[in-house]
mmCIF file of C-alpha atoms in Angstrom:
data_model
loop_
_atom_site.group_PDB
_atom_site.id
_atom_site.type_symbol
_atom_site.label_atom_id
_atom_site.label_comp_id
_atom_site.label_asym_id
_atom_site.label_seq_id
_atom_site.Cartn_x
_atom_site.Cartn_y
_atom_site.Cartn_z
ATOM 1 C CA MET A 1 -1.631 -0.933 -14.855
ATOM 2 C CA PRO A 2 -1.091 1.555 -17.673
ATOM 3 C CA THR A 3 2.233 3.292 -18.116
ATOM 4 C CA SER A 4 0.619 6.568 -19.145
ATOM 5 C CA ALA A 5 -0.984 9.086 -16.795
ATOM 6 C CA LEU A 6 0.021 6.961 -13.804
ATOM 7 C CA SER A 7 -0.767 8.555 -10.450
ATOM 8 C CA VAL A 8 -0.543 7.525 -6.806
ATOM 9 C CA GLU A 9 -4.341 7.410 -6.675
ATOM 10 C CA ARG A 10 -4.463 5.062 -9.673
ATOM 11 C CA VAL A 11 -1.749 2.859 -8.169
ATOM 12 C CA LEU A 12 -3.651 2.548 -4.888
ATOM 13 C CA THR A 13 -6.984 1.978 -6.623
ATOM 14 C CA ASP A 14 -5.611 -0.807 -8.823
ATOM 15 C CA ALA A 15 -4.052 -2.534 -5.829
ATOM 16 C CA ARG A 16 -7.189 -2.192 -3.735
ATOM 17 C CA SER A 17 -9.317 -3.729 -6.464
ATOM 18 C CA ALA A 18 -7.062 -6.791 -6.326
ATOM 19 C CA VAL A 19 -6.845 -7.050 -2.527
ATOM 20 C CA VAL A 20 -10.174 -5.955 -1.033
ATOM 21 C CA PRO A 21 -12.288 -8.902 -2.290
ATOM 22 C CA ALA A 22 -9.792 -11.358 -0.796
ATOM 23 C CA LEU A 23 -9.560 -9.300 2.389
ATOM 24 C CA ARG A 24 -13.356 -9.313 2.748
ATOM 25 C CA ALA A 25 -13.401 -13.077 2.157
ATOM 26 C CA ALA A 26 -10.851 -13.568 4.936
ATOM 27 C CA VAL A 27 -12.785 -11.350 7.357
ATOM 28 C CA ASN A 28 -15.991 -13.271 6.531
ATOM 29 C CA GLY A 29 -14.347 -16.276 8.179
ATOM 30 C CA LEU A 30 -14.525 -14.597 11.589
ATOM 31 C CA SER A 31 -17.405 -15.161 13.992
ATOM 32 C CA ALA A 32 -20.375 -12.840 13.454
ATOM 33 C CA PRO A 33 -19.575 -10.474 16.381
ATOM 34 C CA MET A 34 -15.906 -10.196 15.383
ATOM 35 C CA ARG A 35 -16.847 -9.795 11.726
ATOM 36 C CA ARG A 36 -19.164 -6.872 12.483
ATOM 37 C CA LEU A 37 -16.439 -5.106 14.463
ATOM 38 C CA ALA A 38 -13.895 -5.749 11.706
ATOM 39 C CA GLU A 39 -16.228 -4.381 9.036
ATOM 40 C CA TYR A 40 -16.612 -1.166 11.018
ATOM 41 C CA HIS A 41 -12.869 -0.909 11.644
ATOM 42 C CA PHE A 42 -12.010 -1.388 7.962
ATOM 43 C CA GLY A 43 -14.533 1.273 6.978
ATOM 44 C CA TRP A 44 -16.978 -1.104 5.305
ATOM 45 C CA SER A 45 -19.899 -0.253 7.607
ATOM 46 C CA ASP A 46 -21.082 2.433 10.012
ATOM 47 C CA GLN A 47 -21.775 1.977 13.727
ATOM 48 C CA GLN A 48 -25.232 0.603 12.945
ATOM 49 C CA GLY A 49 -23.822 -1.972 10.518
ATOM 50 C CA ALA A 50 -25.034 -0.248 7.337
ATOM 51 C CA HIS A 51 -22.753 -0.626 4.328
ATOM 52 C CA ILE A 52 -20.568 2.341 3.392
ATOM 53 C CA GLU A 53 -17.912 2.836 0.740
ATOM 54 C CA ASP A 54 -14.398 2.267 2.042
ATOM 55 C CA THR A 55 -11.896 4.971 1.064
ATOM 56 C CA GLY A 56 -8.802 3.596 2.822
ATOM 57 C CA LYS A 57 -5.428 3.815 1.115
ATOM 58 C CA GLY A 58 -3.982 0.328 1.697
ATOM 59 C CA ALA A 59 -0.360 1.370 1.261
ATOM 60 C CA ARG A 60 1.155 -1.835 2.645
ATOM 61 C CA PRO A 61 -0.732 -4.319 0.457
ATOM 62 C CA THR A 62 -0.053 -2.034 -2.492
ATOM 63 C CA LEU A 63 3.675 -2.339 -1.830
ATOM 64 C CA THR A 64 3.355 -6.114 -1.589
ATOM 65 C CA LEU A 65 1.679 -6.368 -4.991
ATOM 66 C CA LEU A 66 4.078 -3.922 -6.626
ATOM 67 C CA ALA A 67 7.144 -5.694 -5.216
ATOM 68 C CA CYS A 68 5.867 -8.918 -6.744
ATOM 69 C CA GLU A 69 5.312 -7.213 -10.098
ATOM 70 C CA ALA A 70 8.721 -5.527 -9.847
ATOM 71 C CA VAL A 71 10.498 -8.898 -9.971
ATOM 72 C CA GLY A 72 8.406 -10.264 -12.820
ATOM 73 C CA GLY A 73 5.437 -11.710 -10.955
ATOM 74 C CA GLU A 74 1.722 -11.027 -11.284
ATOM 75 C CA PHE A 75 -0.511 -9.306 -8.742
ATOM 76 C CA GLU A 76 -2.468 -12.530 -8.190
ATOM 77 C CA GLN A 77 0.597 -14.350 -6.864
ATOM 78 C CA ALA A 78 0.969 -11.860 -4.020
ATOM 79 C CA VAL A 79 -2.678 -11.323 -3.024
ATOM 80 C CA PRO A 80 -2.526 -13.745 -0.034
ATOM 81 C CA ALA A 81 0.599 -11.966 1.181
ATOM 82 C CA ALA A 82 -1.007 -8.550 0.709
ATOM 83 C CA VAL A 83 -4.079 -9.639 2.671
ATOM 84 C CA ALA A 84 -1.933 -11.068 5.463
ATOM 85 C CA ILE A 85 0.100 -7.863 5.703
ATOM 86 C CA GLU A 86 -3.052 -5.735 5.838
ATOM 87 C CA LEU A 87 -4.588 -7.898 8.558
ATOM 88 C CA VAL A 88 -1.488 -7.749 10.757
ATOM 89 C CA HIS A 89 -1.152 -4.013 10.195
ATOM 90 C CA ASN A 90 -4.746 -3.426 11.253
ATOM 91 C CA ALA A 91 -4.287 -5.640 14.295
ATOM 92 C CA SER A 92 -1.471 -3.319 15.342
ATOM 93 C CA LEU A 93 -3.648 -0.236 14.753
ATOM 94 C CA LEU A 94 -6.372 -1.591 17.023
ATOM 95 C CA HIS A 95 -3.903 -2.233 19.833
ATOM 96 C CA ASP A 96 -2.071 1.055 19.236
ATOM 97 C CA ASP A 97 -5.292 3.049 19.589
ATOM 98 C CA VAL A 98 -5.930 1.387 22.949
ATOM 99 C CA LEU A 99 -2.393 1.980 24.189
ATOM 100 C CA ASP A 100 -2.414 5.632 23.123
ATOM 101 C CA ARG A 101 -6.078 6.235 23.991
ATOM 102 C CA ASP A 102 -6.566 7.696 20.516
ATOM 103 C CA ARG A 103 -10.311 8.066 20.132
ATOM 104 C CA LEU A 104 -10.246 8.645 16.371
ATOM 105 C CA ARG A 105 -9.155 6.349 13.562
ATOM 106 C CA ARG A 106 -9.656 7.355 9.930
ATOM 107 C CA HIS A 107 -11.733 10.387 10.888
ATOM 108 C CA ARG A 108 -14.246 8.468 13.032
ATOM 109 C CA PRO A 109 -14.380 6.836 16.491
ATOM 110 C CA ALA A 110 -11.879 4.040 17.035
ATOM 111 C CA ILE A 111 -13.160 0.568 17.908
ATOM 112 C CA TRP A 112 -12.239 0.854 21.585
ATOM 113 C CA ALA A 113 -14.143 4.149 21.830
ATOM 114 C CA VAL A 114 -17.205 2.533 20.237
ATOM 115 C CA ALA A 115 -17.220 -1.009 21.628
ATOM 116 C CA GLY A 116 -14.776 -0.913 24.523
ATOM 117 C CA VAL A 117 -11.151 -1.831 25.204
ATOM 118 C CA PRO A 118 -11.687 -5.624 25.528
ATOM 119 C CA GLU A 119 -13.402 -5.788 22.134
ATOM 120 C CA ALA A 120 -10.610 -3.815 20.477
ATOM 121 C CA ILE A 121 -7.904 -6.038 21.973
ATOM 122 C CA LEU A 122 -9.694 -9.239 21.005
ATOM 123 C CA LEU A 123 -10.368 -8.015 17.471
ATOM 124 C CA GLY A 124 -6.693 -7.126 17.136
ATOM 125 C CA ASP A 125 -5.741 -10.636 18.256
ATOM 126 C CA ALA A 126 -8.246 -12.146 15.818
ATOM 127 C CA LEU A 127 -6.901 -10.145 12.864
ATOM 128 C CA PHE A 128 -3.317 -11.031 13.693
ATOM 129 C CA PHE A 129 -3.982 -14.764 13.755
ATOM 130 C CA LEU A 130 -6.158 -14.477 10.667
ATOM 131 C CA GLY A 131 -3.255 -12.826 8.866
ATOM 132 C CA VAL A 132 -0.870 -15.630 9.811
ATOM 133 C CA ARG A 133 -3.438 -18.243 8.789
ATOM 134 C CA THR A 134 -4.009 -16.527 5.428
ATOM 135 C CA LEU A 135 -0.311 -16.693 4.613
ATOM 136 C CA ALA A 136 0.079 -20.224 5.987
ATOM 137 C CA GLU A 137 -2.629 -21.418 3.572
ATOM 138 C CA ALA A 138 -0.885 -19.844 0.544
ATOM 139 C CA PRO A 139 1.430 -21.816 -1.750
ATOM 140 C CA ALA A 140 5.112 -22.181 -0.861
ATOM 141 C CA PRO A 141 7.326 -20.311 -0.231
ATOM 142 C CA LEU A 142 4.731 -17.926 1.277
ATOM 143 C CA ALA A 143 3.460 -20.649 3.608
ATOM 144 C CA SER A 144 6.945 -21.298 4.964
ATOM 145 C CA THR A 145 9.459 -18.496 4.563
ATOM 146 C CA GLY A 146 6.736 -15.873 4.211
ATOM 147 C CA VAL A 147 5.072 -16.837 7.495
ATOM 148 C CA LYS A 148 8.424 -16.743 9.283
ATOM 149 C CA TRP A 149 9.149 -13.231 7.975
ATOM 150 C CA LEU A 150 5.669 -11.982 8.835
ATOM 151 C CA VAL A 151 5.740 -13.302 12.404
ATOM 152 C CA THR A 152 9.232 -11.913 12.964
ATOM 153 C CA ALA A 153 8.069 -8.494 11.735
ATOM 154 C CA ALA A 154 5.045 -8.644 14.060
ATOM 155 C CA GLN A 155 7.304 -9.478 17.000
ATOM 156 C CA ARG A 156 9.517 -6.501 16.238
ATOM 157 C CA LEU A 157 6.431 -4.304 15.902
ATOM 158 C CA VAL A 158 5.319 -5.322 19.406
ATOM 159 C CA GLU A 159 8.803 -4.573 20.712
ATOM 160 C CA GLY A 160 8.590 -1.141 19.093
ATOM 161 C CA GLU A 161 5.249 -0.464 20.759
ATOM 162 C CA HIS A 162 6.703 -1.442 24.121
ATOM 163 C CA ALA A 163 9.719 0.811 23.577
ATOM 164 C CA ASP A 164 7.358 3.653 22.701
ATOM 165 C CA LEU A 165 5.512 3.233 26.006
ATOM 166 C CA THR A 166 8.679 3.100 28.107
ATOM 167 C CA LEU A 167 10.163 6.133 26.373
ATOM 168 C CA GLU A 168 7.171 8.204 27.454
ATOM 169 C CA GLU A 169 8.320 7.803 31.068
ATOM 170 C CA ARG A 170 12.011 8.506 30.462
ATOM 171 C CA ASP A 171 13.978 11.737 30.307
ATOM 172 C CA ASP A 172 17.277 9.991 29.542
ATOM 173 C CA PHE A 173 17.115 8.772 25.961
ATOM 174 C CA SER A 174 19.007 9.179 22.714
ATOM 175 C CA LEU A 175 17.742 10.122 19.290
ATOM 176 C CA ALA A 176 19.077 6.757 18.068
ATOM 177 C CA GLU A 177 16.779 4.946 20.524
ATOM 178 C CA VAL A 178 13.730 6.830 19.302
ATOM 179 C CA THR A 179 14.701 6.251 15.672
ATOM 180 C CA ALA A 180 15.042 2.507 16.305
ATOM 181 C CA MET A 181 11.662 2.474 18.045
ATOM 182 C CA ALA A 182 10.010 4.245 15.115
ATOM 183 C CA HIS A 183 11.565 1.799 12.653
ATOM 184 C CA ALA A 184 10.275 -1.176 14.649
ATOM 185 C CA LYS A 185 6.773 0.323 14.837
ATOM 186 C CA SER A 186 6.408 1.242 11.177
ATOM 187 C CA GLY A 187 9.413 0.496 9.001
ATOM 188 C CA VAL A 188 9.733 -3.217 9.706
ATOM 189 C CA LEU A 189 6.253 -4.189 8.504
ATOM 190 C CA LEU A 190 6.617 -2.045 5.381
ATOM 191 C CA ALA A 191 9.982 -3.683 4.725
ATOM 192 C CA GLU A 192 8.479 -7.165 4.999
ATOM 193 C CA ALA A 193 5.492 -6.139 2.882
ATOM 194 C CA CYS A 194 7.971 -5.560 0.055
ATOM 195 C CA ALA A 195 10.145 -8.578 0.850
ATOM 196 C CA ILE A 196 7.232 -11.011 0.996
ATOM 197 C CA GLY A 197 5.813 -9.571 -2.215
ATOM 198 C CA ALA A 198 9.150 -10.118 -3.943
ATOM 199 C CA LEU A 199 9.261 -13.633 -2.481
ATOM 200 C CA ALA A 200 5.848 -14.333 -4.009
ATOM 201 C CA GLY A 201 7.187 -13.178 -7.365
ATOM 202 C CA GLY A 202 10.120 -15.621 -7.245
ATOM 203 C CA ALA A 203 12.906 -13.058 -6.715
ATOM 204 C CA ASP A 204 16.420 -14.026 -5.707
ATOM 205 C CA ALA A 205 17.874 -13.042 -2.331
ATOM 206 C CA ASP A 206 19.650 -9.927 -3.614
ATOM 207 C CA ARG A 207 16.530 -8.384 -5.161
ATOM 208 C CA ILE A 208 14.493 -9.277 -2.075
ATOM 209 C CA ASP A 209 17.053 -7.539 0.147
ATOM 210 C CA HIS A 210 16.973 -4.372 -1.953
ATOM 211 C CA LEU A 211 13.174 -4.268 -2.000
ATOM 212 C CA ARG A 212 13.108 -4.916 1.746
ATOM 213 C CA ALA A 213 15.475 -1.945 2.195
ATOM 214 C CA TYR A 214 13.250 0.162 -0.066
ATOM 215 C CA GLY A 215 10.302 -0.595 2.200
ATOM 216 C CA ALA A 216 12.284 0.031 5.385
ATOM 217 C CA HIS A 217 13.463 3.467 4.263
ATOM 218 C CA LEU A 218 10.035 4.337 2.894
ATOM 219 C CA GLY A 219 8.562 3.355 6.249
ATOM 220 C CA GLN A 220 10.990 5.573 8.129
ATOM 221 C CA ALA A 221 10.238 8.467 5.774
ATOM 222 C CA GLY A 222 6.540 7.879 6.297
ATOM 223 C CA GLN A 223 6.871 7.805 10.090
ATOM 224 C CA LEU A 224 8.817 11.064 10.075
ATOM 225 C CA THR A 225 6.153 12.626 7.876
ATOM 226 C CA ASP A 226 3.334 11.336 10.088
ATOM 227 C CA ASP A 227 5.107 12.744 13.146
ATOM 228 C CA LEU A 228 5.438 16.117 11.445
ATOM 229 C CA LEU A 229 1.755 16.101 10.525
ATOM 230 C CA GLY A 230 0.909 15.051 14.077
ATOM 231 C CA ILE A 231 2.212 18.431 15.229
ATOM 232 C CA TRP A 232 1.739 20.781 12.272
ATOM 233 C CA GLY A 233 -0.798 18.936 10.121
ATOM 234 C CA ASP A 234 -4.389 19.821 9.356
ATOM 235 C CA PRO A 235 -6.810 17.729 11.485
ATOM 236 C CA ALA A 236 -9.120 17.511 8.473
ATOM 237 C CA VAL A 237 -6.336 15.589 6.725
ATOM 238 C CA THR A 238 -4.803 13.652 9.623
ATOM 239 C CA GLY A 239 -8.081 12.668 11.270
ATOM 240 C CA LYS A 240 -6.666 13.480 14.719
ATOM 241 C CA PRO A 241 -6.940 16.543 16.963
ATOM 242 C CA ARG A 242 -4.291 19.208 16.412
ATOM 243 C CA LEU A 243 -1.188 18.849 18.628
ATOM 244 C CA ALA A 244 -2.521 15.587 20.102
ATOM 245 C CA ASP A 245 0.952 13.985 20.140
ATOM 246 C CA LEU A 246 2.305 16.903 22.152
ATOM 247 C CA GLN A 247 -0.556 16.774 24.624
ATOM 248 C CA ALA A 248 0.159 13.055 25.130
ATOM 249 C CA ARG A 249 3.853 13.915 25.618
ATOM 250 C CA LYS A 250 4.842 11.513 22.851
ATOM 251 C CA LYS A 251 8.546 11.192 22.052
ATOM 252 C CA SER A 252 7.864 11.501 18.338
ATOM 253 C CA LEU A 253 10.860 11.914 16.046
ATOM 254 C CA PRO A 254 10.736 15.737 15.694
ATOM 255 C CA VAL A 255 10.281 16.046 19.462
ATOM 256 C CA ALA A 256 13.143 13.656 20.178
ATOM 257 C CA ALA A 257 15.432 15.570 17.827
ATOM 258 C CA ALA A 258 14.472 18.821 19.531
ATOM 259 C CA LEU A 259 14.871 17.472 23.084
ATOM 260 C CA THR A 260 18.337 16.064 22.360
ATOM 261 C CA ALA A 261 19.580 19.297 20.772
ATOM 262 C CA ASP A 262 21.966 21.553 22.679
ATOM 263 C CA ASN A 263 20.309 24.961 22.650
ATOM 264 C CA ALA A 264 18.087 27.177 24.776
ATOM 265 C CA ALA A 265 14.862 26.144 23.026
ATOM 266 C CA ALA A 266 15.623 22.475 23.723
ATOM 267 C CA ARG A 267 16.173 23.166 27.412
ATOM 268 C CA GLU A 268 12.911 25.098 27.723
ATOM 269 C CA LEU A 269 11.110 22.346 25.828
ATOM 270 C CA ALA A 270 12.540 19.729 28.197
ATOM 271 C CA ASP A 271 11.248 21.651 31.215
ATOM 272 C CA LEU A 272 7.755 21.851 29.711
ATOM 273 C CA TYR A 273 7.768 18.194 28.656
ATOM 274 C CA ARG A 274 8.644 17.061 32.179
ATOM 275 C CA GLY A 275 5.641 18.893 33.607
ATOM 276 C CA PRO A 276 1.940 18.064 33.337
ATOM 277 C CA SER A 277 0.308 18.619 29.966
ATOM 278 C CA ASP A 278 -1.336 22.035 29.769
ATOM 279 C CA PRO A 279 -3.553 22.535 26.680
ATOM 280 C CA GLY A 280 -2.845 26.256 26.872
ATOM 281 C CA GLN A 281 0.872 25.644 26.362
ATOM 282 C CA LEU A 282 0.682 23.243 23.422
ATOM 283 C CA GLN A 283 1.334 25.891 20.781
ATOM 284 C CA ARG A 284 4.342 27.078 22.765
ATOM 285 C CA VAL A 285 5.602 23.483 22.887
ATOM 286 C CA ALA A 286 5.186 23.167 19.097
ATOM 287 C CA ASP A 287 7.051 26.439 18.578
ATOM 288 C CA LEU A 288 9.903 25.200 20.770
ATOM 289 C CA VAL A 289 10.168 21.932 18.852
ATOM 290 C CA GLU A 290 10.625 23.997 15.703
ATOM 291 C CA ALA A 291 13.003 26.515 17.321
ATOM 292 C CA ALA A 292 15.175 23.712 18.681
ATOM 293 C CA GLY A 293 15.552 22.285 15.176
ATOM 294 C CA GLY A 294 13.239 19.273 15.432
ATOM 295 C CA ARG A 295 11.035 20.196 12.501
ATOM 296 C CA ALA A 296 13.865 20.956 10.072
ATOM 297 C CA TRP A 297 15.709 17.770 11.076
ATOM 298 C CA ALA A 298 12.639 15.602 10.551
ATOM 299 C CA VAL A 299 11.883 17.129 7.142
ATOM 300 C CA GLU A 300 15.421 16.523 5.909
ATOM 301 C CA GLU A 301 15.522 12.999 7.361
ATOM 302 C CA ALA A 302 12.234 12.106 5.658
ATOM 303 C CA ARG A 303 13.567 13.286 2.315
ATOM 304 C CA ARG A 304 16.882 11.478 2.857
ATOM 305 C CA HIS A 305 15.114 8.202 3.601
ATOM 306 C CA ALA A 306 12.923 8.639 0.519
ATOM 307 C CA ARG A 307 16.044 9.161 -1.614
ATOM 308 C CA THR A 308 17.717 6.097 -0.103
ATOM 309 C CA ALA A 309 14.587 4.047 -0.735
ATOM 310 C CA LEU A 310 14.785 4.964 -4.417
ATOM 311 C CA GLU A 311 18.455 3.983 -4.553
ATOM 312 C CA HIS A 312 17.548 0.494 -3.330
ATOM 313 C CA LEU A 313 14.652 0.357 -5.762
ATOM 314 C CA ARG A 314 16.968 1.036 -8.671
ATOM 315 C CA ALA A 315 19.399 -1.616 -7.403
ATOM 316 C CA ALA A 316 16.570 -4.181 -7.465
ATOM 317 C CA VAL A 317 16.262 -3.626 -11.248
ATOM 318 C CA PRO A 318 12.451 -3.556 -11.156
ATOM 319 C CA ALA A 319 10.126 -4.020 -14.108
ATOM 320 C CA SER A 320 9.237 -0.647 -15.610
ATOM 321 C CA ARG A 321 5.571 -0.355 -14.598
ATOM 322 C CA ALA A 322 6.231 -1.332 -10.986
ATOM 323 C CA ALA A 323 9.307 0.904 -10.907
ATOM 324 C CA GLU A 324 7.212 3.893 -11.931
ATOM 325 C CA ALA A 325 4.560 3.160 -9.318
ATOM 326 C CA LEU A 326 7.042 2.558 -6.481
ATOM 327 C CA THR A 327 8.874 5.750 -7.419
ATOM 328 C CA LEU A 328 5.625 7.714 -7.297
ATOM 329 C CA LEU A 329 4.879 6.364 -3.806
ATOM 330 C CA ALA A 330 8.305 7.436 -2.534
ATOM 331 C CA HIS A 331 7.882 10.913 -3.983
ATOM 332 C CA ARG A 332 4.423 11.182 -2.399
ATOM 333 C CA VAL A 333 5.911 10.551 1.052
ATOM 334 C CA ALA A 334 8.622 13.155 0.511
ATOM 335 C CA ASP A 335 6.132 15.697 -0.865
ATOM 336 C CA ARG A 336 3.949 15.413 2.267
ATOM 337 C CA THR A 337 6.724 17.131 4.253
ATOM 338 C CA ARG A 338 6.167 20.373 2.341
#
């Protein structure tokens, strides 16, 4: 990766060129019906099975490769880990779409909306086990310590999904609970993406811990940003209907911050959130989230987590090229809050 004219797009493209062939090879090991569903989900084919050009970002495998490079390793050493992380992440997306009844994924119909709920659940299961198998077949320590870290992260992700579902039915919750749920759903897998990449590169425990913390804080910043875009973002960019999270009465981070505030806007918001979802009131709900302070809090928290991520990155003493790329990714997350 060149040190000049480095951009986030170039970082992602370079990582994808290293990961996608191995990811396709792993998916080719599935049965034909599962493989066809996976190819559609990953954006490699349309609903009729015709080949299309995938334009996905692949942030998690990119972090895995860069973490390996940051501690002196080569991309190739971390490719099995990057593939495993991407498979587990996509397994969680398939299940998450079913749980949330989100009909769109990456600007087109989600698997469950195309092929049905059972197919989406089974494909998610298949990708999860394929991810574990991919890492288990890699050289040590990925096949031992790496598998343990990946499975533990997946377990915490499931716990985060469950917490998300139960919070939807509760009026008595704290902002700390919602923050912990968001970290389990998104931050943990990003943290392990970095940790396992550093493990592949032969890093010592201290550098692994700092890169894991970088990923955790980047994940929390990213979740805050996604939650902000879920309310105030452009559907052409997010790929989801405007205000969809509010219509679903999600306890996203800006909403949770607003609902737990002590002001008149928070109390009015709480009354509306307890009632049935009315599409005609969604803009009013969004305005109340902002008036109660939820938007400003989430923006500042996202930027704080991005800054903390960079502090841990510096403490890991990364190689210069990887340091530049990982810094760019953190700045990109913070800039999306603008």
